[in-house]
Every structure is written in C-alpha cells, then in structure tokens.
Amino acid sequence: MVRVKQRYILFSILYPVPPNGSVSSPIPQSMAFHQPSPTALTRTSLATIIRHSIAHNFGDLGMGQAGGFAVKYFSQATSTGILRITRENFRILWAALTFVRELYGQPAVIKVVRVSGTIRKAEKEALKLAEDTIRRVKNEHKAMGGSKSGRGIAAIFAAGKSGGKVPQKATVEDEDEDEEMIVDIVDSENDDDDDD
Amino acid sequence: MFYDLNVPWTSKDDPELAGTIAFLAELGYNAIALNQTITGKIPAKIANIANLIPETPFPEQSSIRFLRRVTIVLDDPSQNYGLASLSNNFDIVAVRPTDEKLLLQACTSLECDLISLDLSIRHPFHFKYKVLGQAISRGIRFEITYGASINDSTSRRNLLQNAAALIRATKGKGIVISSEARKATLCRAPFDVINLATLWGLNQENGKDAIAKGPRAVMLQAKMKRQSFRGVIDIVEGGGVPKPVSKEVAKATISQKASVKRKAENEESVAPLEPPKELTPQIDEAKAAEEGSAENRPTKKQRKKEWQAAKAAKKAGGQG
C-alpha cells in the first residue's frame, strides 16, 4: 500500500494596518506587520475561515478537493500556523489562503512561508521564523538605542501573551514548540528592560 | 530579486503609499516601480509630461530599489504618440490599450517597454498570438496585475479568464506580474503570487520568471533604450582599477599589429617582393615587442627552478 503523500503548509499572518489605540508608542519597523492574532482566532475558527474562502473561490469542486485539510498547529502569539493537505491539492488551499483579506474585521494577509513534505521541516522553519523576527527586533532596538520603541515591543509582546491564552494541544511536538517560542519572547522582553 | 512593477503613485506624504511600500519590503520585494498614469488627451509635446515622482521617494526604505514608471492610457487611434521622448523622464514606459486596434498598434509600432492591459474587465476581443507575438519578438512584455482581483469578486473572475487567455496566447512567455495595489492589504508575497500564476496556467518556473527575471528584463531594456548606443552597446564600469599605462601599451601593440598585418597583406597582394620602407620600422617594433614578450614569459623549466629555489629558501628559513 502506497502511503498518502501530504504537504505541510507553514503560513504566517501579517497585519498590514497597525492596530489603532492599543499601542501608543511608535512600533519598530520590523515589527509593524507582525502582531498577535485576535483572541477569537483559534484552530477551529481559522479552519472555518479557510473553508469559507475555498468555498467562495473554488466552489463545491474545490471544497471536495481541498476541504479535507487539517490545522495542525496555530499560535496566536506569533500568528503562525501549519496546515496539512494532500499533495495533489495544496495549490488550491494555498490560493484560498492568498485570497483571505481580513480576519475578524482586521485586514490581514496570509503569507505562505514554506511548503514541506514532513511536519518536522515545517516546525523547524516555524522556529527559525520566530527566532529571526525576535533577532530583527532586538537588532533594530539596539540600533535605535531608544527606550520608546522598546516599550512598543514590550507592549506588543504583552498583548500577545494576554491574548494568547493557552495554546491548543494537538501533539506533543506542537506544544513543545509553542512553549519554546514563549520562552524566547519573555527573554527578549527582559533584554529590553535591561537596556532601559 | 523580486520586482513589483506597478505601485500607483499618489504623493510623497500619503501614509497609505508609505505603508504599501513598507509592506512590500516586508513581503520580500527588492525593487518597486512607482507608477504615474496619464489618461485623456496627450499634450502636443509629450516630453513635457513632468515626472512627479522624486528620484529617491522613500529614503528610509534602503533595501528597496525604486523605479519610476509612466503608463499612458491609449484611447485614440488617430493620435500620434511620440513615446520615445518619454523615456528620458521615466525608467519604464508602459501603455494601456483600450481596444483591439490600439492593442495591435501597441504591439507592432509603439515605442514602449510594457503593455499593461486592464484584465479586470471583459474585453470584446480575443488575444491572438499573431498580434501578441510581434510584441514579444520586439522584447515588449505583457503585464498582469492581481491587485484588483483580491478585492473584488467580479474582477477576480475576469482576471482568471483574461490571464488564462493571455497566457495561452503568449505561450507563457513575456509575462510580468505586478500588484497595482493602492492599499497594503492588496499586496501578496512573491511566492503566493507564483502560486496564483500556476492557477492561471503558468508553470512554477514561468511564474517565477514573471515576477523576477521578466521585470528585470523590462527594466534593463528600458535602461538600454534610454542611454545606450542604438539600444545595443552600453559602457559599463568594469570591476577593479585598471592600470592605465600598461593598458595603453597593450592596445597600441594590438592595433599596430593588426594594421600592419592588414597593410602587409594588401601590399603583398600588390607587390610581394618589395615591402615599402615606411612600414619596416613599425614591423620591426611589433616584432621586437613580440619577441620581448616571448622572452619575458618564463619557460616551464625556469618556473620549476624558481619554485624549487623558493621551497629551499623556505625550508632554510624554517630551520633557522
């Protein structure tokens, strides 16, 4: 029996419009489009939104082909997630992600970071992505040397944590990854405080 | 390198435009063309159309290369568009034909770099390879803009239909995909765009070319048209610092040799027995130069000797 070939799609959600009101101090440029997702956005609600996009753009045929995806992982704090879909139909799912315009009234762009054949590689890439983002913010903070942006960063992370709640538990691996990310975030926040 | 050849220019102080540029940079684009669209009647002197876009519009975006583009909406077939003079002011000159006649004119005769059809509306004519192929053979590319299709369902349908037709008619060659995004929300990451292109009928490879190599070719070709000799030869700064003296000498010897050889041949054919006196010193010089160079070049044996000597010296040094 031949194994069913899958594709794992690692995506990250970018918010092109900065939130109004929640963060008063100027946001560093590297973090301007990375925000924690709204609290209402969970794995199940995300799946509903994507299914809706598939149904809208590809109709019943598309639903039949690509409706059978699974959200393997989603983190509100980092706005990244992993989807699983059969190999033949991943382009339909990808296009449906591309056509998503907003999430809960907030303009959003879903960017596919990596398409991989194994979930391991997708996870590794997710970790790398989070680390890169944090490194970028740190570097920019250092370059600017100001405390203003540092507060902005802290505020963003705080919002992410309060909104993040407890990440869903799907597999052991998924949970590990999420915790590691949160640890990273806390580290960076401490660093900022030290700098001040 | 990923290119977005169509971001509508509004004004320098527009926060929407600045946001769009920043977002495109975040998504991974390296070059952005700011587009100024001109509609209606073209003034008699087309070169008078001012370029409203400054040279470096957003200095804070250091990673992005900015190009300045103009799009002329063609709607009058009788008007004579002297587009060649426009390329002095702009980096890229594009046209947007509105009917079949103008499309034919744009493909066959107009001096433009890019043909940007409005694909979000239904066209009452088919795209034919016979027409589009002429443009492709002239090096003009066709633009597909996806921005409108993300916002609106009707234009998405039309775009799917038109893009598929355009890709079929051009056989997947000479396509450039750009955003034409007035808002940051309408921009998509390069690889997402490539995936969309696969839905339209391009394969992955051609899709990548349409957003990386194709726009680059458009940019370079426009540049060549503007500043090079007949669009073919351009002077490029070579890498490194050349040695001016030795270069001149080398050039002189080559040219001398060539001229001497040619002259000698001619003379031989006429009077092979008596070489004219004026030429002899030149020949001698050239010969001397040749011999000198031959002498200066170390033989294999010499090189081996030198190498051995160096090795011995090294050994001695190490021992000492």
Coordinates of C-alpha atoms in Angstrom, one line a residue:
Chain A
M1 CA 0.0 0.0 0.0
V2 CA 1.4 3.3 -1.0
R3 CA 1.5 6.0 1.7
V4 CA -0.8 9.0 1.2
K5 CA 1.5 11.9 0.3
Q6 CA 0.9 15.1 2.2
R7 CA 2.0 18.6 2.1
Y8 CA 2.5 20.7 5.2
I9 CA 2.0 24.4 4.6
L10 CA 3.6 26.8 7.1
F11 CA 2.0 30.2 7.0
S12 CA 2.3 33.4 8.9
I13 CA -0.4 36.1 9.2
L14 CA 0.7 39.6 8.6
Y15 CA -1.4 42.6 9.5
P16 CA -0.8 45.4 7.1
V17 CA -2.6 48.0 9.1
P18 CA -1.2 48.8 12.5
P19 CA -3.7 48.5 15.4
N20 CA -5.2 51.7 16.5
G21 CA -5.2 52.7 20.1
S22 CA -3.7 49.6 21.6
V23 CA -0.1 50.6 21.3
S24 CA 0.6 54.3 21.9
S25 CA 4.4 54.4 21.4
P26 CA 5.8 54.0 17.9
I27 CA 6.2 50.5 16.7
P28 CA 9.6 49.5 15.3
Q29 CA 9.6 49.0 11.6
S30 CA 10.5 45.3 11.8
M31 CA 7.5 44.6 14.0
A32 CA 5.0 46.8 12.3
F33 CA 3.3 44.0 10.5
H34 CA 3.7 41.2 13.0
Q35 CA 1.1 41.2 15.6
P36 CA -0.6 38.7 17.8
S37 CA -3.9 37.5 16.2
P38 CA -7.3 38.3 17.7
T39 CA -8.3 36.1 20.6
A40 CA -11.3 34.7 18.7
L41 CA -8.9 33.2 16.1
T42 CA -8.4 29.6 17.2
R43 CA -7.6 26.5 15.2
T44 CA -11.2 25.7 14.6
S45 CA -12.3 29.2 13.7
L46 CA -9.3 29.5 11.4
A47 CA -10.3 26.3 9.6
T48 CA -13.8 27.6 9.2
I49 CA -12.5 30.8 7.7
I50 CA -10.2 29.0 5.2
R51 CA -13.1 26.6 4.3
H52 CA -15.2 29.6 3.6
S53 CA -12.5 31.0 1.4
I54 CA -12.2 27.8 -0.5
A55 CA -16.0 27.5 -1.0
H56 CA -16.2 31.1 -2.1
N57 CA -13.3 30.9 -4.7
F58 CA -13.4 27.3 -5.8
G59 CA -16.9 26.2 -5.2
D60 CA -18.1 22.7 -4.5
L61 CA -15.3 21.1 -6.6
G62 CA -12.7 23.0 -4.6
M63 CA -14.3 22.1 -1.4
G64 CA -14.3 18.4 -2.4
Q65 CA -10.6 18.5 -3.3
A66 CA -9.1 20.8 -0.7
G67 CA -11.7 20.8 2.0
G68 CA -10.1 17.9 3.8
F69 CA -7.2 19.9 5.3
A70 CA -6.3 19.9 8.9
V71 CA -4.9 22.8 11.0
K72 CA -2.0 21.0 12.7
Y73 CA -0.8 24.0 14.7
F74 CA -1.7 27.6 15.2
S75 CA -0.1 30.1 17.6
Q76 CA -1.9 33.4 18.3
A77 CA 1.2 35.0 19.8
T78 CA 3.3 34.6 16.7
S79 CA 0.5 34.4 14.2
T80 CA 2.0 31.3 12.6
G81 CA 0.4 28.0 11.8
I82 CA 0.8 24.7 9.9
L83 CA -1.8 23.2 7.7
R84 CA -1.8 19.6 6.3
I85 CA -3.3 18.8 2.9
T86 CA -2.9 16.0 0.4
R87 CA -0.2 16.7 -2.1
E88 CA -2.4 17.0 -5.2
N89 CA -4.5 19.8 -3.9
F90 CA -2.1 22.0 -1.9
R91 CA -2.2 24.7 -4.6
I92 CA -5.9 25.2 -4.2
L93 CA -5.6 25.6 -0.4
W94 CA -2.7 27.9 -0.9
A95 CA -4.7 30.1 -3.3
A96 CA -7.6 30.2 -0.8
L97 CA -5.2 31.4 1.8
T98 CA -3.9 34.1 -0.6
F99 CA -7.5 35.3 -1.2
V100 CA -8.2 35.8 2.5
R101 CA -8.4 39.6 3.1
E102 CA -9.4 40.0 6.7
L103 CA -9.7 38.1 9.9
Y104 CA -12.4 39.3 12.3
G105 CA -12.7 42.7 10.7
Q106 CA -9.0 43.3 10.7
P107 CA -7.2 43.5 7.4
A108 CA -4.8 40.5 7.1
V109 CA -2.5 38.9 4.6
I110 CA -1.7 35.2 4.9
K111 CA 1.8 34.6 3.6
V112 CA 2.9 31.0 3.0
V113 CA 6.4 30.7 4.3
R114 CA 7.2 27.1 3.4
V115 CA 5.6 24.1 1.8
S116 CA 7.1 20.9 3.1
G117 CA 6.6 17.2 2.8
T118 CA 7.2 16.5 6.5
I119 CA 5.8 18.3 9.5
R120 CA 9.3 18.2 11.1
K121 CA 10.7 20.5 8.5
A122 CA 7.7 22.8 8.8
E123 CA 8.2 23.0 12.5
K124 CA 11.9 23.8 12.2
E125 CA 11.1 26.6 9.8
A126 CA 8.5 27.9 12.2
L127 CA 11.0 28.1 15.0
K128 CA 13.5 29.8 12.7
L129 CA 10.9 32.3 11.7
A130 CA 10.1 33.2 15.3
E131 CA 13.8 33.5 16.1
D132 CA 14.5 35.6 13.1
T133 CA 11.7 38.0 14.0
I134 CA 13.0 38.4 17.6
R135 CA 16.5 38.9 16.4
R136 CA 15.4 41.6 14.0
V137 CA 13.5 43.4 16.6
K138 CA 16.5 43.2 19.0
N139 CA 18.9 44.5 16.4
E140 CA 16.7 47.4 15.5
H141 CA 16.2 48.2 19.1
K142 CA 19.9 48.3 19.6
A143 CA 20.4 50.4 16.5
M144 CA 17.9 52.9 17.6
G145 CA 19.1 52.9 21.2
G146 CA 15.8 54.4 22.3
S147 CA 13.5 53.2 25.1
K148 CA 10.5 54.4 23.2
S149 CA 10.5 51.5 20.7
G150 CA 11.4 49.1 23.5
R151 CA 8.1 49.9 25.3
G152 CA 6.4 49.4 22.0
I153 CA 7.9 46.0 21.7
A154 CA 7.1 45.1 25.2
A155 CA 3.5 46.2 24.7
I156 CA 3.2 44.1 21.6
F157 CA 4.5 41.0 23.4
A158 CA 2.3 41.7 26.4
A159 CA -0.7 41.9 24.2
G160 CA 0.3 38.7 22.6
K161 CA 0.6 36.9 25.9
S162 CA -2.6 38.1 27.3
G163 CA -4.4 37.3 24.1
G164 CA -2.6 34.1 23.6
K165 CA -4.1 32.1 26.5
V166 CA -3.1 28.5 26.5
P167 CA -2.1 27.1 23.1
Q168 CA -4.0 24.2 21.8
K169 CA -2.7 20.7 22.4
A170 CA -2.7 18.6 19.3
T171 CA 0.5 16.6 19.5
V172 CA 3.4 16.7 22.0
E173 CA 5.7 18.2 19.4
D174 CA 3.3 21.1 18.8
E175 CA 3.1 22.0 22.4
D176 CA 6.9 21.9 22.9
E177 CA 7.3 24.3 20.0
D178 CA 4.9 26.8 21.3
E179 CA 6.4 26.9 24.8
E180 CA 9.8 27.4 23.3
M181 CA 8.6 30.4 21.4
I182 CA 7.0 32.0 24.5
V183 CA 10.3 31.5 26.4
D184 CA 12.1 33.3 23.6
I185 CA 9.6 36.2 23.8
V186 CA 10.0 36.6 27.5
D187 CA 13.8 36.7 27.1
S188 CA 13.6 39.5 24.6
E189 CA 11.3 41.4 26.9
N190 CA 13.8 41.1 29.8
D191 CA 16.6 42.3 27.5
D192 CA 14.7 45.4 26.6
D193 CA 14.2 46.2 30.3
D194 CA 17.9 45.8 30.9
D195 CA 18.7 48.1 28.1
D196 CA 16.5 50.8 29.6
Chain B
M1 CA 15.3 39.5 -6.6
F2 CA 11.6 40.1 -6.8
Y3 CA 10.1 43.0 -8.6
D4 CA 6.7 44.8 -8.3
L5 CA 6.5 47.0 -11.4
N6 CA 3.2 48.7 -10.5
V7 CA 2.5 50.6 -7.4
P8 CA 0.3 53.6 -8.2
W9 CA 1.9 56.9 -7.2
T10 CA -0.2 59.3 -5.2
S11 CA 2.0 61.7 -3.3
K12 CA 5.1 61.6 -1.1
D13 CA 3.1 62.4 2.1
D14 CA 0.4 59.8 1.6
P15 CA 0.6 57.4 4.6
E16 CA -1.2 54.7 2.5
L17 CA 1.5 54.6 -0.1
A18 CA 4.3 54.6 2.5
G19 CA 2.5 51.7 4.3
T20 CA 2.2 49.8 1.0
I21 CA 5.9 50.3 0.3
A22 CA 6.9 49.2 3.7
F23 CA 4.6 46.2 3.5
L24 CA 6.1 45.2 0.1
A25 CA 9.5 45.4 1.6
E26 CA 8.4 43.2 4.4
L27 CA 7.0 40.6 2.0
G28 CA 10.4 40.3 0.3
Y29 CA 10.3 42.5 -2.8
N30 CA 13.6 44.1 -3.8
A31 CA 12.5 46.6 -6.4
I32 CA 9.3 48.6 -6.8
A33 CA 8.2 50.8 -9.7
L34 CA 6.1 53.7 -8.8
N35 CA 3.5 54.3 -11.5
Q36 CA 2.1 57.5 -12.8
T37 CA -0.9 57.0 -15.0
I38 CA -1.8 59.5 -17.7
T39 CA -5.3 59.5 -19.2
G40 CA -7.1 61.6 -21.7
K41 CA -5.7 63.8 -24.4
I42 CA -1.9 63.8 -24.6
P43 CA -0.3 67.2 -25.0
A44 CA 1.3 68.0 -28.3
K45 CA 4.8 67.9 -26.7
I46 CA 4.8 64.6 -24.9
A47 CA 8.2 65.2 -23.5
N48 CA 6.6 68.0 -21.4
I49 CA 4.8 65.4 -19.2
A50 CA 6.5 66.1 -15.9
N51 CA 7.8 63.3 -13.7
L52 CA 6.1 64.0 -10.4
I53 CA 8.0 61.2 -8.7
P54 CA 11.2 62.2 -7.0
E55 CA 14.4 60.3 -7.5
T56 CA 14.5 58.8 -4.1
P57 CA 10.9 58.9 -2.8
F58 CA 11.4 56.9 0.3
P59 CA 14.9 57.2 1.6
E60 CA 14.0 55.2 4.8
Q61 CA 13.5 52.1 2.7
S62 CA 17.1 51.5 2.0
S63 CA 16.8 47.9 0.9
I64 CA 14.4 48.7 -2.0
R65 CA 15.3 49.9 -5.4
F66 CA 12.8 52.4 -6.8
L67 CA 11.9 52.8 -10.4
R68 CA 9.8 55.5 -12.0
R69 CA 7.2 54.4 -14.5
V70 CA 4.6 56.1 -16.6
T71 CA 1.5 54.4 -18.0
I72 CA -0.2 56.0 -21.0
V73 CA -3.8 55.0 -21.4
L74 CA -4.4 54.8 -25.2
D75 CA -7.9 55.6 -26.3
D76 CA -7.5 57.5 -29.6
P77 CA -6.1 55.5 -32.6
S78 CA -5.6 58.6 -34.7
Q79 CA -3.4 60.3 -32.2
N80 CA 0.3 60.1 -32.8
Y81 CA 2.1 59.1 -29.6
G82 CA 5.7 60.1 -29.6
L83 CA 6.5 57.8 -26.7
A84 CA 10.3 57.6 -27.4
S85 CA 10.8 61.0 -25.9
L86 CA 9.1 60.0 -22.7
S87 CA 11.9 57.6 -21.8
N88 CA 14.1 60.5 -20.9
N89 CA 12.0 61.3 -17.9
F90 CA 10.9 57.8 -16.8
D91 CA 12.6 54.5 -16.1
I92 CA 9.8 52.4 -17.7
V93 CA 7.2 53.5 -20.3
A94 CA 4.0 51.4 -20.3
V95 CA 0.9 51.7 -22.4
R96 CA -2.6 50.5 -21.7
P97 CA -4.6 49.9 -24.9
T98 CA -8.3 50.0 -24.6
D99 CA -9.4 48.2 -27.7
E100 CA -8.2 45.8 -30.3
K101 CA -6.9 48.3 -32.8
L102 CA -4.8 50.1 -30.2
L103 CA -3.5 46.8 -28.9
L104 CA -2.3 46.0 -32.4
Q105 CA -0.7 49.4 -32.7
A106 CA 1.0 48.9 -29.3
C107 CA 2.3 45.5 -30.3
T108 CA 3.6 46.5 -33.7
S109 CA 4.8 50.1 -33.6
L110 CA 4.7 51.9 -30.3
E111 CA 7.9 52.6 -28.5
C112 CA 7.0 51.2 -25.1
D113 CA 8.6 48.7 -22.7
L114 CA 5.4 47.2 -21.3
I115 CA 1.9 46.6 -22.4
S116 CA -0.5 46.7 -19.4
L117 CA -4.0 45.5 -20.4
D118 CA -6.7 46.1 -17.9
L119 CA -7.6 42.5 -17.1
S120 CA -10.2 43.1 -14.5
I121 CA -12.8 43.9 -17.2
R122 CA -14.2 41.8 -20.0
H123 CA -12.7 42.5 -23.4
P124 CA -14.8 42.1 -26.5
F125 CA -11.9 40.5 -28.5
H126 CA -9.7 37.6 -28.2
F127 CA -5.9 37.7 -27.7
K128 CA -4.2 36.3 -30.7
Y129 CA -0.6 35.0 -30.8
K130 CA -0.2 36.7 -34.2
V131 CA -0.6 40.1 -32.6
L132 CA 0.9 39.4 -29.2
G133 CA 3.8 37.5 -30.7
Q134 CA 5.0 40.6 -32.6
A135 CA 5.3 42.5 -29.3
I136 CA 7.2 39.6 -27.7
S137 CA 9.6 39.4 -30.6
R138 CA 10.3 43.1 -30.1
G139 CA 11.0 42.5 -26.4
I140 CA 7.9 44.1 -25.1
R141 CA 6.3 42.2 -22.2
F142 CA 2.7 41.9 -21.0
E143 CA 1.6 42.8 -17.5
I144 CA -0.9 41.0 -15.4
T145 CA -2.0 42.9 -12.3
Y146 CA -3.5 41.0 -9.5
G147 CA -4.4 43.8 -7.0
A148 CA -7.9 44.4 -8.1
S149 CA -8.8 40.7 -8.1
I150 CA -8.1 40.3 -4.4
N151 CA -10.6 43.0 -3.5
D152 CA -13.4 42.3 -5.8
S153 CA -15.1 39.0 -6.9
T154 CA -16.2 40.1 -10.4
S155 CA -12.8 41.4 -11.3
R156 CA -11.3 38.2 -9.9
R157 CA -13.4 36.2 -12.3
N158 CA -12.5 38.4 -15.2
L159 CA -8.8 38.3 -14.3
L160 CA -8.9 34.5 -14.2
Q161 CA -10.4 34.4 -17.6
N162 CA -8.2 37.1 -19.1
A163 CA -5.0 35.9 -17.6
A164 CA -5.6 32.4 -18.8
A165 CA -6.3 33.7 -22.3
L166 CA -3.3 36.0 -22.2
I167 CA -1.0 33.2 -21.0
R168 CA -2.4 30.8 -23.6
A169 CA -1.9 33.4 -26.4
T170 CA 1.6 34.3 -25.4
K171 CA 2.5 30.6 -24.7
G172 CA 3.7 31.6 -21.2
K173 CA 6.4 33.9 -22.4
G174 CA 6.9 37.6 -21.9
I175 CA 4.6 37.8 -18.9
V176 CA 5.2 40.2 -16.0
I177 CA 3.0 40.0 -12.8
S178 CA 2.7 43.1 -10.6
S179 CA 0.3 44.2 -7.9
E180 CA -1.2 47.6 -8.8
A181 CA -2.0 47.8 -5.1
R182 CA -3.4 51.0 -3.8
K183 CA -3.6 49.6 -0.3
A184 CA -1.1 47.4 1.6
T185 CA -3.9 44.8 2.1
L186 CA -3.9 44.1 -1.7
C187 CA -0.2 43.1 -1.8
R188 CA 0.8 39.5 -1.7
A189 CA 4.2 37.8 -1.1
P190 CA 6.2 36.7 -4.2
F191 CA 5.7 33.0 -3.7
D192 CA 1.9 33.5 -3.1
V193 CA 1.8 35.3 -6.5
I194 CA 3.7 32.5 -8.1
N195 CA 1.1 30.1 -6.8
L196 CA -1.7 32.2 -8.2
A197 CA 0.1 32.2 -11.5
T198 CA 0.1 28.4 -11.5
L199 CA -3.7 28.6 -11.2
W200 CA -3.8 30.8 -14.3
G201 CA -1.9 28.3 -16.3
L202 CA 1.8 29.2 -15.9
N203 CA 4.1 26.6 -14.5
Q204 CA 6.2 27.2 -11.4
E205 CA 9.2 28.1 -13.4
N206 CA 7.5 30.6 -15.8
G207 CA 5.6 32.0 -12.8
K208 CA 8.9 32.8 -11.0
D209 CA 10.3 34.4 -14.2
A210 CA 7.2 36.6 -14.4
I211 CA 8.0 38.1 -11.1
A212 CA 11.8 38.0 -11.0
K213 CA 13.5 37.7 -14.4
G214 CA 10.8 39.3 -16.6
P215 CA 10.5 42.6 -14.8
R216 CA 14.3 42.8 -14.6
A217 CA 14.5 42.4 -18.4
V218 CA 11.9 45.1 -18.8
M219 CA 13.9 47.4 -16.5
L220 CA 17.2 46.7 -18.2
Q221 CA 15.8 47.0 -21.7
A222 CA 14.2 50.3 -20.9
K223 CA 17.6 51.5 -19.5
M224 CA 19.4 50.3 -22.6
K225 CA 16.9 52.1 -24.8
R226 CA 17.5 55.3 -22.9
Q227 CA 21.2 55.6 -22.5
S228 CA 23.0 53.1 -24.8
F229 CA 24.0 53.4 -28.5
R230 CA 21.1 52.2 -30.6
G231 CA 19.9 50.0 -27.7
V232 CA 22.7 47.6 -28.2
I233 CA 26.0 48.8 -26.8
D234 CA 26.5 50.4 -23.5
I235 CA 29.5 51.4 -21.5
V236 CA 29.7 49.6 -18.2
E237 CA 32.2 50.3 -15.5
G238 CA 34.4 47.3 -15.2
G239 CA 35.3 45.9 -11.9
G240 CA 38.7 46.8 -10.3
V241 CA 41.1 49.6 -11.1
P242 CA 42.8 49.2 -14.5
K243 CA 46.5 50.1 -14.9
P244 CA 46.3 52.9 -17.4
V245 CA 49.8 52.7 -18.8
S246 CA 50.1 49.0 -19.5
K247 CA 46.6 49.0 -21.0
E248 CA 47.5 51.8 -23.5
V249 CA 50.7 49.9 -24.4
A250 CA 48.8 46.7 -25.0
K251 CA 46.1 48.5 -27.0
A252 CA 48.8 50.2 -29.1
T253 CA 50.6 46.9 -29.9
I254 CA 47.4 45.2 -30.8
S255 CA 46.2 47.9 -33.1
Q256 CA 49.6 48.3 -34.6
K257 CA 49.9 44.6 -35.2
A258 CA 46.5 44.5 -36.7
S259 CA 47.1 47.4 -39.0
V260 CA 50.5 46.2 -40.0
K261 CA 49.2 42.8 -40.8
R262 CA 46.4 44.1 -42.9
K263 CA 48.6 46.5 -44.6
A264 CA 51.2 43.9 -45.2
E265 CA 48.7 41.6 -46.7
N266 CA 47.4 44.3 -49.0
E267 CA 50.9 45.2 -50.0
E268 CA 51.8 41.6 -50.6
S269 CA 49.0 41.1 -53.0
V270 CA 50.1 44.1 -55.0
A271 CA 53.9 43.9 -54.7
P272 CA 55.1 41.0 -52.8
L273 CA 58.8 41.5 -53.4
E274 CA 59.4 45.0 -52.2
P275 CA 57.9 45.9 -48.8
P276 CA 57.6 49.7 -48.6
K277 CA 60.1 51.5 -46.5
E278 CA 57.7 53.3 -44.2
L279 CA 56.3 50.1 -42.9
T280 CA 59.6 48.4 -41.9
P281 CA 60.2 50.2 -38.7
Q282 CA 56.7 49.5 -37.5
I283 CA 57.1 45.9 -38.3
D284 CA 60.4 45.8 -36.5
E285 CA 58.8 47.3 -33.5
A286 CA 56.0 44.9 -33.5
K287 CA 58.3 42.0 -33.9
A288 CA 60.5 43.3 -31.1
A289 CA 57.5 43.6 -28.9
E290 CA 56.5 40.1 -29.7
E291 CA 60.0 38.8 -29.1
G292 CA 60.2 40.7 -25.9
S293 CA 57.0 39.3 -24.6
A294 CA 58.1 35.9 -25.5
E295 CA 61.4 36.3 -23.7
N296 CA 59.8 37.7 -20.6
R297 CA 57.5 34.8 -20.3
P298 CA 59.2 32.2 -18.2
T299 CA 59.6 28.7 -19.6
K300 CA 58.4 25.7 -17.7
K301 CA 61.9 24.7 -16.7
Q302 CA 62.6 28.2 -15.4
R303 CA 59.5 28.2 -13.4
K304 CA 60.3 24.9 -11.9
K305 CA 63.7 26.1 -10.9
E306 CA 62.3 29.2 -9.3
W307 CA 59.8 27.2 -7.4
Q308 CA 62.4 24.8 -6.1
A309 CA 64.6 27.6 -5.1
A310 CA 61.7 29.2 -3.2
K311 CA 61.0 25.9 -1.5
A312 CA 64.6 25.5 -0.4
A313 CA 64.7 29.1 0.9
K314 CA 61.5 28.4 2.9
K315 CA 63.0 25.2 4.3
A316 CA 66.1 27.1 5.3
G317 CA 64.0 29.8 6.9
G318 CA 62.0 27.3 8.8
Q319 CA 65.1 25.6 10.1
G320 CA 66.8 28.9 11.0

